[in-house]
């Protein structure tokens, strides 16, 4: 079991604000870091899978960076919109030998964007 | 895109009875699937890895006789909560990796209430 910390636990922002949250994980035995977006009553939606130190990925207004040496990842949302309201989960995947899909999740950051 | 479907989305059962939750990959084959449980205000907790054609692999602390997992085909895994008790009431969710890339898809989850 991996100890995964996400902060903040919740965040309320105004439409148009940019925001970011943090995922901290053990840097040893690291293979990949997954970010998910989870809206109520829906399936968690895969945002990014990151493997390389210094990796930076972007999907529309959402981007993420990865530091495997110190064990953290940041998720950024530029110009937040009400439809970005969701819980954002991160989950590291330990070592390549581990079965793909065996993830250990943080508690998530619950984002609410007010119009 | 790939879809994982879970059924039922909500179920209420009496103490002492067993209840089955299904997880299906709709447009891809999955030799492994994963079952998670979420307690209130906690993270998704990995319970077990469901392996097609062989025994499931349980995480430490998860009772295999309580949570029976069967993966009889490449598109279906089932979780049976046996002799359910009120403390088994929880949110259960499954996932499956597609095998292409490193993307893992989740079902919609199932709310179990044991009365």
mmCIF file with all atom_site columns, N, CA, C and O in Angstrom, chain B residues 2-4 11 17 23 25 38 45-49 51 55 57 63 65 76 78 80 84 87 89 97 99:
data_model
loop_
_atom_site.group_PDB
_atom_site.id
_atom_site.type_symbol
_atom_site.label_atom_id
_atom_site.label_alt_id
_atom_site.label_comp_id
_atom_site.label_asym_id
_atom_site.label_entity_id
_atom_site.label_seq_id
_atom_site.pdbx_PDB_ins_code
_atom_site.Cartn_x
_atom_site.Cartn_y
_atom_site.Cartn_z
_atom_site.occupancy
_atom_site.B_iso_or_equiv
_atom_site.pdbx_formal_charge
_atom_site.auth_seq_id
_atom_site.auth_comp_id
_atom_site.auth_asym_id
_atom_site.auth_atom_id
_atom_site.pdbx_PDB_model_num
ATOM 1   N N  . UNK B 1 2  ? -13.260 3.240   -24.834 1.00 0.00 ? 2  UNK B N  1
ATOM 2   C CA . UNK B 1 2  ? -13.458 2.072   -23.989 1.00 0.00 ? 2  UNK B CA 1
ATOM 3   C C  . UNK B 1 2  ? -14.417 2.386   -22.858 1.00 0.00 ? 2  UNK B C  1
ATOM 4   O O  . UNK B 1 2  ? -14.410 3.477   -22.300 1.00 0.00 ? 2  UNK B O  1
ATOM 5   N N  . UNK B 1 3  ? -15.234 1.433   -22.522 1.00 0.00 ? 3  UNK B N  1
ATOM 6   C CA . UNK B 1 3  ? -16.217 1.634   -21.457 1.00 0.00 ? 3  UNK B CA 1
ATOM 7   C C  . UNK B 1 3  ? -16.242 0.426   -20.546 1.00 0.00 ? 3  UNK B C  1
ATOM 8   O O  . UNK B 1 3  ? -16.188 -0.710  -20.988 1.00 0.00 ? 3  UNK B O  1
ATOM 9   N N  . UNK B 1 4  ? -16.316 0.701   -19.288 1.00 0.00 ? 4  UNK B N  1
ATOM 10  C CA . UNK B 1 4  ? -16.500 -0.350  -18.293 1.00 0.00 ? 4  UNK B CA 1
ATOM 11  C C  . UNK B 1 4  ? -17.837 -0.107  -17.626 1.00 0.00 ? 4  UNK B C  1
ATOM 12  O O  . UNK B 1 4  ? -18.125 1.011   -17.202 1.00 0.00 ? 4  UNK B O  1
ATOM 13  N N  . UNK B 1 11 ? -27.841 -1.212  -4.581  1.00 0.00 ? 11 UNK B N  1
ATOM 14  C CA . UNK B 1 11 ? -28.496 -2.436  -4.121  1.00 0.00 ? 11 UNK B CA 1
ATOM 15  C C  . UNK B 1 11 ? -28.636 -2.384  -2.607  1.00 0.00 ? 11 UNK B C  1
ATOM 16  O O  . UNK B 1 11 ? -27.741 -1.901  -1.911  1.00 0.00 ? 11 UNK B O  1
ATOM 17  N N  . UNK B 1 17 ? -27.468 -12.147 3.870   1.00 0.00 ? 17 UNK B N  1
ATOM 18  C CA . UNK B 1 17 ? -27.609 -12.585 2.473   1.00 0.00 ? 17 UNK B CA 1
ATOM 19  C C  . UNK B 1 17 ? -26.348 -12.229 1.693   1.00 0.00 ? 17 UNK B C  1
ATOM 20  O O  . UNK B 1 17 ? -25.463 -11.531 2.193   1.00 0.00 ? 17 UNK B O  1
ATOM 21  N N  . UNK B 1 23 ? -18.980 -6.421  -13.176 1.00 0.00 ? 23 UNK B N  1
ATOM 22  C CA . UNK B 1 23 ? -18.148 -5.429  -13.856 1.00 0.00 ? 23 UNK B CA 1
ATOM 23  C C  . UNK B 1 23 ? -17.840 -5.970  -15.245 1.00 0.00 ? 23 UNK B C  1
ATOM 24  O O  . UNK B 1 23 ? -17.268 -7.060  -15.384 1.00 0.00 ? 23 UNK B O  1
ATOM 25  N N  . UNK B 1 25 ? -16.313 -5.181  -19.214 1.00 0.00 ? 25 UNK B N  1
ATOM 26  C CA . UNK B 1 25 ? -15.644 -4.334  -20.196 1.00 0.00 ? 25 UNK B CA 1
ATOM 27  C C  . UNK B 1 25 ? -16.448 -4.475  -21.481 1.00 0.00 ? 25 UNK B C  1
ATOM 28  O O  . UNK B 1 25 ? -16.657 -5.581  -21.974 1.00 0.00 ? 25 UNK B O  1
ATOM 29  N N  . UNK B 1 38 ? -14.751 2.266   -1.267  1.00 0.00 ? 38 UNK B N  1
ATOM 30  C CA . UNK B 1 38 ? -14.547 3.600   -0.725  1.00 0.00 ? 38 UNK B CA 1
ATOM 31  C C  . UNK B 1 38 ? -15.407 3.797   0.511   1.00 0.00 ? 38 UNK B C  1
ATOM 32  O O  . UNK B 1 38 ? -16.637 3.704   0.440   1.00 0.00 ? 38 UNK B O  1
ATOM 33  N N  . UNK B 1 45 ? -9.976  2.394   -1.975  1.00 0.00 ? 45 UNK B N  1
ATOM 34  C CA . UNK B 1 45 ? -9.057  1.415   -1.423  1.00 0.00 ? 45 UNK B CA 1
ATOM 35  C C  . UNK B 1 45 ? -9.068  0.161   -2.293  1.00 0.00 ? 45 UNK B C  1
ATOM 36  O O  . UNK B 1 45 ? -10.123 -0.437  -2.503  1.00 0.00 ? 45 UNK B O  1
ATOM 37  N N  . UNK B 1 46 ? -7.904  -0.208  -2.807  1.00 0.00 ? 46 UNK B N  1
ATOM 38  C CA . UNK B 1 46 ? -7.816  -1.397  -3.636  1.00 0.00 ? 46 UNK B CA 1
ATOM 39  C C  . UNK B 1 46 ? -8.090  -2.632  -2.793  1.00 0.00 ? 46 UNK B C  1
ATOM 40  O O  . UNK B 1 46 ? -7.464  -2.840  -1.752  1.00 0.00 ? 46 UNK B O  1
ATOM 41  N N  . UNK B 1 47 ? -9.044  -3.443  -3.254  1.00 0.00 ? 47 UNK B N  1
ATOM 42  C CA . UNK B 1 47 ? -9.394  -4.661  -2.521  1.00 0.00 ? 47 UNK B CA 1
ATOM 43  C C  . UNK B 1 47 ? -8.686  -5.874  -3.110  1.00 0.00 ? 47 UNK B C  1
ATOM 44  O O  . UNK B 1 47 ? -8.130  -6.689  -2.381  1.00 0.00 ? 47 UNK B O  1
ATOM 45  N N  . UNK B 1 48 ? -8.752  -5.991  -4.443  1.00 0.00 ? 48 UNK B N  1
ATOM 46  C CA . UNK B 1 48 ? -8.242  -7.209  -5.050  1.00 0.00 ? 48 UNK B CA 1
ATOM 47  C C  . UNK B 1 48 ? -8.058  -7.031  -6.542  1.00 0.00 ? 48 UNK B C  1
ATOM 48  O O  . UNK B 1 48 ? -8.670  -6.163  -7.170  1.00 0.00 ? 48 UNK B O  1
ATOM 49  N N  . UNK B 1 49 ? -7.217  -7.893  -7.080  1.00 0.00 ? 49 UNK B N  1
ATOM 50  C CA . UNK B 1 49 ? -7.016  -7.997  -8.526  1.00 0.00 ? 49 UNK B CA 1
ATOM 51  C C  . UNK B 1 49 ? -7.740  -9.241  -8.997  1.00 0.00 ? 49 UNK B C  1
ATOM 52  O O  . UNK B 1 49 ? -7.492  -10.346 -8.484  1.00 0.00 ? 49 UNK B O  1
ATOM 53  N N  . UNK B 1 51 ? -8.302  -11.951 -11.779 1.00 0.00 ? 51 UNK B N  1
ATOM 54  C CA . UNK B 1 51 ? -7.512  -12.524 -12.861 1.00 0.00 ? 51 UNK B CA 1
ATOM 55  C C  . UNK B 1 51 ? -8.347  -13.513 -13.659 1.00 0.00 ? 51 UNK B C  1
ATOM 56  O O  . UNK B 1 51 ? -8.888  -14.474 -13.093 1.00 0.00 ? 51 UNK B O  1
ATOM 57  N N  . UNK B 1 55 ? -7.301  -17.545 -9.763  1.00 0.00 ? 55 UNK B N  1
ATOM 58  C CA . UNK B 1 55 ? -7.776  -16.957 -8.510  1.00 0.00 ? 55 UNK B CA 1
ATOM 59  C C  . UNK B 1 55 ? -7.454  -15.468 -8.433  1.00 0.00 ? 55 UNK B C  1
ATOM 60  O O  . UNK B 1 55 ? -6.426  -15.010 -8.955  1.00 0.00 ? 55 UNK B O  1
ATOM 61  N N  . UNK B 1 57 ? -6.284  -12.043 -6.594  1.00 0.00 ? 57 UNK B N  1
ATOM 62  C CA . UNK B 1 57 ? -5.221  -11.692 -5.654  1.00 0.00 ? 57 UNK B CA 1
ATOM 63  C C  . UNK B 1 57 ? -5.744  -10.603 -4.739  1.00 0.00 ? 57 UNK B C  1
ATOM 64  O O  . UNK B 1 57 ? -6.112  -9.527  -5.209  1.00 0.00 ? 57 UNK B O  1
ATOM 65  N N  . UNK B 1 63 ? -10.760 -9.793  3.333   1.00 0.00 ? 63 UNK B N  1
ATOM 66  C CA . UNK B 1 63 ? -11.153 -11.186 3.550   1.00 0.00 ? 63 UNK B CA 1
ATOM 67  C C  . UNK B 1 63 ? -11.615 -11.824 2.255   1.00 0.00 ? 63 UNK B C  1
ATOM 68  O O  . UNK B 1 63 ? -12.664 -11.469 1.702   1.00 0.00 ? 63 UNK B O  1
ATOM 69  N N  . UNK B 1 65 ? -12.826 -14.764 1.763   1.00 0.00 ? 65 UNK B N  1
ATOM 70  C CA . UNK B 1 65 ? -14.052 -15.548 1.896   1.00 0.00 ? 65 UNK B CA 1
ATOM 71  C C  . UNK B 1 65 ? -15.280 -14.656 1.999   1.00 0.00 ? 65 UNK B C  1
ATOM 72  O O  . UNK B 1 65 ? -16.402 -15.100 1.757   1.00 0.00 ? 65 UNK B O  1
ATOM 73  N N  . UNK B 1 76 ? -15.886 -10.052 -18.101 1.00 0.00 ? 76 UNK B N  1
ATOM 74  C CA . UNK B 1 76 ? -16.741 -10.005 -16.927 1.00 0.00 ? 76 UNK B CA 1
ATOM 75  C C  . UNK B 1 76 ? -16.017 -10.450 -15.668 1.00 0.00 ? 76 UNK B C  1
ATOM 76  O O  . UNK B 1 76 ? -15.431 -11.528 -15.619 1.00 0.00 ? 76 UNK B O  1
ATOM 77  N N  . UNK B 1 78 ? -16.955 -10.578 -11.380 1.00 0.00 ? 78 UNK B N  1
ATOM 78  C CA . UNK B 1 78 ? -18.016 -10.375 -10.401 1.00 0.00 ? 78 UNK B CA 1
ATOM 79  C C  . UNK B 1 78 ? -17.438 -10.357 -8.995  1.00 0.00 ? 78 UNK B C  1
ATOM 80  O O  . UNK B 1 78 ? -16.489 -11.084 -8.682  1.00 0.00 ? 78 UNK B O  1
ATOM 81  N N  . UNK B 1 80 ? -18.800 -10.873 -5.187  1.00 0.00 ? 80 UNK B N  1
ATOM 82  C CA . UNK B 1 80 ? -19.919 -11.301 -4.357  1.00 0.00 ? 80 UNK B CA 1
ATOM 83  C C  . UNK B 1 80 ? -19.581 -11.046 -2.902  1.00 0.00 ? 80 UNK B C  1
ATOM 84  O O  . UNK B 1 80 ? -18.573 -11.553 -2.392  1.00 0.00 ? 80 UNK B O  1
ATOM 85  N N  . UNK B 1 84 ? -23.592 -10.799 4.072   1.00 0.00 ? 84 UNK B N  1
ATOM 86  C CA . UNK B 1 84 ? -23.377 -9.357  4.233   1.00 0.00 ? 84 UNK B CA 1
ATOM 87  C C  . UNK B 1 84 ? -23.805 -8.864  5.617   1.00 0.00 ? 84 UNK B C  1
ATOM 88  O O  . UNK B 1 84 ? -24.787 -9.341  6.197   1.00 0.00 ? 84 UNK B O  1
ATOM 89  N N  . UNK B 1 87 ? -21.754 -3.395  8.193   1.00 0.00 ? 87 UNK B N  1
ATOM 90  C CA . UNK B 1 87 ? -20.432 -2.769  8.001   1.00 0.00 ? 87 UNK B CA 1
ATOM 91  C C  . UNK B 1 87 ? -19.870 -2.988  6.594   1.00 0.00 ? 87 UNK B C  1
ATOM 92  O O  . UNK B 1 87 ? -18.859 -2.367  6.223   1.00 0.00 ? 87 UNK B O  1
ATOM 93  N N  . UNK B 1 89 ? -21.651 -2.219  4.092   1.00 0.00 ? 89 UNK B N  1
ATOM 94  C CA . UNK B 1 89 ? -22.270 -1.140  3.316   1.00 0.00 ? 89 UNK B CA 1
ATOM 95  C C  . UNK B 1 89 ? -21.179 -0.169  2.875   1.00 0.00 ? 89 UNK B C  1
ATOM 96  O O  . UNK B 1 89 ? -20.399 0.317   3.689   1.00 0.00 ? 89 UNK B O  1
ATOM 97  N N  . UNK B 1 97 ? -7.721  -2.265  -17.147 1.00 0.00 ? 97 UNK B N  1
ATOM 98  C CA . UNK B 1 97 ? -6.789  -1.660  -18.105 1.00 0.00 ? 97 UNK B CA 1
ATOM 99  C C  . UNK B 1 97 ? -7.091  -2.190  -19.497 1.00 0.00 ? 97 UNK B C  1
ATOM 100 O O  . UNK B 1 97 ? -7.476  -3.343  -19.663 1.00 0.00 ? 97 UNK B O  1
ATOM 101 N N  . UNK B 1 99 ? -4.954  -2.516  -21.964 1.00 0.00 ? 99 UNK B N  1
ATOM 102 C CA . UNK B 1 99 ? -3.876  -3.274  -22.574 1.00 0.00 ? 99 UNK B CA 1
ATOM 103 C C  . UNK B 1 99 ? -3.141  -2.478  -23.620 1.00 0.00 ? 99 UNK B C  1
ATOM 104 O O  . UNK B 1 99 ? -2.029  -2.830  -24.002 1.00 0.00 ? 99 UNK B O  1
#
